[in-house]
Amino acid sequence: RAALPSGLRMGDGEDAAQQIINGFISTMVAGKRMPMLRSDGASGDCLLQLDQDVTTLTYSVGAQRTDISLDDISQITIGEEIPEDVQLAVDDNCVTLVLWEGDAVAFQFEDIEGRDTFALVLGMFVDQRRQAAEGEAEEYYEEYEEEYAAPAAAPAHAPAASSGGGSKTHMYNAQDFWKPTWCNDCKTLLTGFSKQGMVCSGCQQVVCHPCAAKGGRCSAGSGGG
């Protein structure tokens, strides 16, 4: 798991996180030079850049330019933690991007902080695009169900009716977050590339995994009638 950048600590506000992200975008749009290694054996010193729309990574080795859509990235790993089927001679300073089609490319940063910042922020952007695509698909199916389902059918996401009017326990589900998000209970930053936290299906409270394990009472539907 990537560590938090030195400028971003647990409990920091959203402004601090946004400064880290803005600095990352500015740096990557301008481009950074670093060693590159591909699973097909190609390697060399490359110029790694991110487009201003934050949709595509590009690395150039000499006159050869390769584009990687963020939509094509299936996994981001750091250091020597790479999938068993990926054959790359990576070290602790590397970030490896595994693509859906099976190819992989690794970039070697100057230090651990640069590695972790790249992996953490790029992971947020990849998750953002993945979440947006899943949302579009979900919206399509909801429209399909509304058009073809029987009128009497209740929406699948409708909250269950309260039988006694009392409060109930939280019903947490793991969820991806594409922007810096903090736990509502302990106020720590949710970290990781996917399923960073839990969301209650009743009250929509967002918490980290340790706080979710503690349970608690959900406020949804607990009001008097």
Tab-separated table of N, CA, C and O in Angstrom, residues 37-40 74-75 77 80-90 96-99 102-106:
chain	number	residue	atom	x	y	z
A	37	LEU	N	10.252	0.302	-18.127
A	37	LEU	CA	10.459	-1.105	-18.470
A	37	LEU	C	9.115	-1.723	-18.800
A	37	LEU	O	8.170	-1.613	-18.019
A	38	ARG	N	9.039	-2.390	-19.978
A	38	ARG	CA	7.781	-3.000	-20.404
A	38	ARG	C	7.868	-4.512	-20.337
A	38	ARG	O	8.948	-5.098	-20.411
A	39	SER	N	6.679	-5.148	-20.242
A	39	SER	CA	6.637	-6.601	-20.139
A	39	SER	C	7.079	-7.298	-21.422
A	39	SER	O	7.367	-8.493	-21.401
A	40	ASP	N	7.129	-6.578	-22.546
A	40	ASP	CA	7.605	-7.186	-23.785
A	40	ASP	C	9.117	-7.070	-23.948
A	40	ASP	O	9.675	-7.440	-24.974
A	74	SER	N	-5.891	-1.717	-15.290
A	74	SER	CA	-6.658	-2.602	-14.414
A	74	SER	C	-6.081	-2.662	-13.011
A	74	SER	O	-6.789	-2.943	-12.048
A	75	GLN	N	-4.783	-2.392	-12.873
A	75	GLN	CA	-4.142	-2.530	-11.564
A	75	GLN	C	-2.919	-1.628	-11.495
A	75	GLN	O	-2.189	-1.459	-12.478
A	77	THR	N	0.470	-1.224	-9.039
A	77	THR	CA	1.222	-1.805	-7.934
A	77	THR	C	2.482	-0.983	-7.689
A	77	THR	O	2.954	-0.268	-8.566
A	80	GLU	N	8.136	-4.006	-5.468
A	80	GLU	CA	8.283	-5.337	-6.055
A	80	GLU	C	7.000	-6.151	-5.991
A	80	GLU	O	6.994	-7.334	-6.352
A	81	GLU	N	5.907	-5.546	-5.540
A	81	GLU	CA	4.625	-6.247	-5.442
A	81	GLU	C	3.907	-6.204	-6.787
A	81	GLU	O	3.097	-5.322	-7.057
A	82	ILE	N	4.192	-7.171	-7.648
A	82	ILE	CA	3.558	-7.246	-8.953
A	82	ILE	C	2.886	-8.606	-9.094
A	82	ILE	O	3.259	-9.566	-8.422
A	83	PRO	N	1.872	-8.707	-9.961
A	83	PRO	CA	1.202	-9.997	-10.167
A	83	PRO	C	2.187	-11.074	-10.617
A	83	PRO	O	3.185	-10.781	-11.282
A	84	GLU	N	1.900	-12.321	-10.265
A	84	GLU	CA	2.802	-13.424	-10.584
A	84	GLU	C	3.006	-13.594	-12.085
A	84	GLU	O	4.078	-14.020	-12.525
A	85	ASP	N	1.981	-13.266	-12.878
A	85	ASP	CA	2.096	-13.467	-14.323
A	85	ASP	C	2.774	-12.301	-15.036
A	85	ASP	O	2.920	-12.318	-16.256
A	86	VAL	N	3.192	-11.286	-14.292
A	86	VAL	CA	3.913	-10.149	-14.880
A	86	VAL	C	5.400	-10.335	-14.636
A	86	VAL	O	5.851	-10.439	-13.494
A	87	GLN	N	6.178	-10.400	-15.710
A	87	GLN	CA	7.611	-10.613	-15.619
A	87	GLN	C	8.346	-9.289	-15.847
A	87	GLN	O	8.589	-8.892	-16.985
A	88	LEU	N	8.652	-8.604	-14.764
A	88	LEU	CA	9.362	-7.334	-14.839
A	88	LEU	C	10.382	-7.266	-13.701
A	88	LEU	O	10.062	-7.629	-12.567
A	89	ALA	N	11.579	-6.787	-14.000
A	89	ALA	CA	12.630	-6.661	-12.980
A	89	ALA	C	12.483	-5.310	-12.290
A	89	ALA	O	13.269	-4.381	-12.515
A	90	VAL	N	11.456	-5.194	-11.427
A	90	VAL	CA	11.179	-3.927	-10.758
A	90	VAL	C	11.883	-3.870	-9.408
A	90	VAL	O	12.315	-4.894	-8.866
A	96	THR	N	4.124	-0.005	-11.186
A	96	THR	CA	3.789	-0.835	-12.338
A	96	THR	C	2.314	-0.672	-12.672
A	96	THR	O	1.456	-0.765	-11.803
A	97	LEU	N	2.042	-0.419	-13.952
A	97	LEU	CA	0.672	-0.317	-14.440
A	97	LEU	C	0.360	-1.582	-15.220
A	97	LEU	O	1.021	-1.887	-16.210
A	98	VAL	N	-0.622	-2.338	-14.750
A	98	VAL	CA	-1.056	-3.554	-15.432
A	98	VAL	C	-2.320	-3.214	-16.212
A	98	VAL	O	-3.283	-2.688	-15.653
A	99	LEU	N	-2.302	-3.502	-17.515
A	99	LEU	CA	-3.431	-3.151	-18.372
A	99	LEU	C	-4.404	-4.316	-18.485
A	99	LEU	O	-4.049	-5.471	-18.271
A	102	GLY	N	-3.484	-7.331	-20.466
A	102	GLY	CA	-2.438	-8.207	-19.965
A	102	GLY	C	-1.035	-7.630	-20.004
A	102	GLY	O	-0.140	-8.136	-19.330
A	103	ASP	N	-0.820	-6.584	-20.798
A	103	ASP	CA	0.494	-5.955	-20.842
A	103	ASP	C	0.757	-5.177	-19.561
A	103	ASP	O	-0.167	-4.852	-18.810
A	104	ALA	N	2.018	-4.872	-19.305
A	104	ALA	CA	2.389	-4.109	-18.114
A	104	ALA	C	3.576	-3.220	-18.438
A	104	ALA	O	4.416	-3.559	-19.276
A	105	VAL	N	3.635	-2.074	-17.773
A	105	VAL	CA	4.764	-1.159	-17.913
A	105	VAL	C	5.094	-0.592	-16.544
A	105	VAL	O	4.198	-0.274	-15.762
A	106	ALA	N	6.388	-0.518	-16.243
A	106	ALA	CA	6.836	-0.019	-14.942
A	106	ALA	C	7.650	1.255	-15.133
A	106	ALA	O	8.401	1.386	-16.108
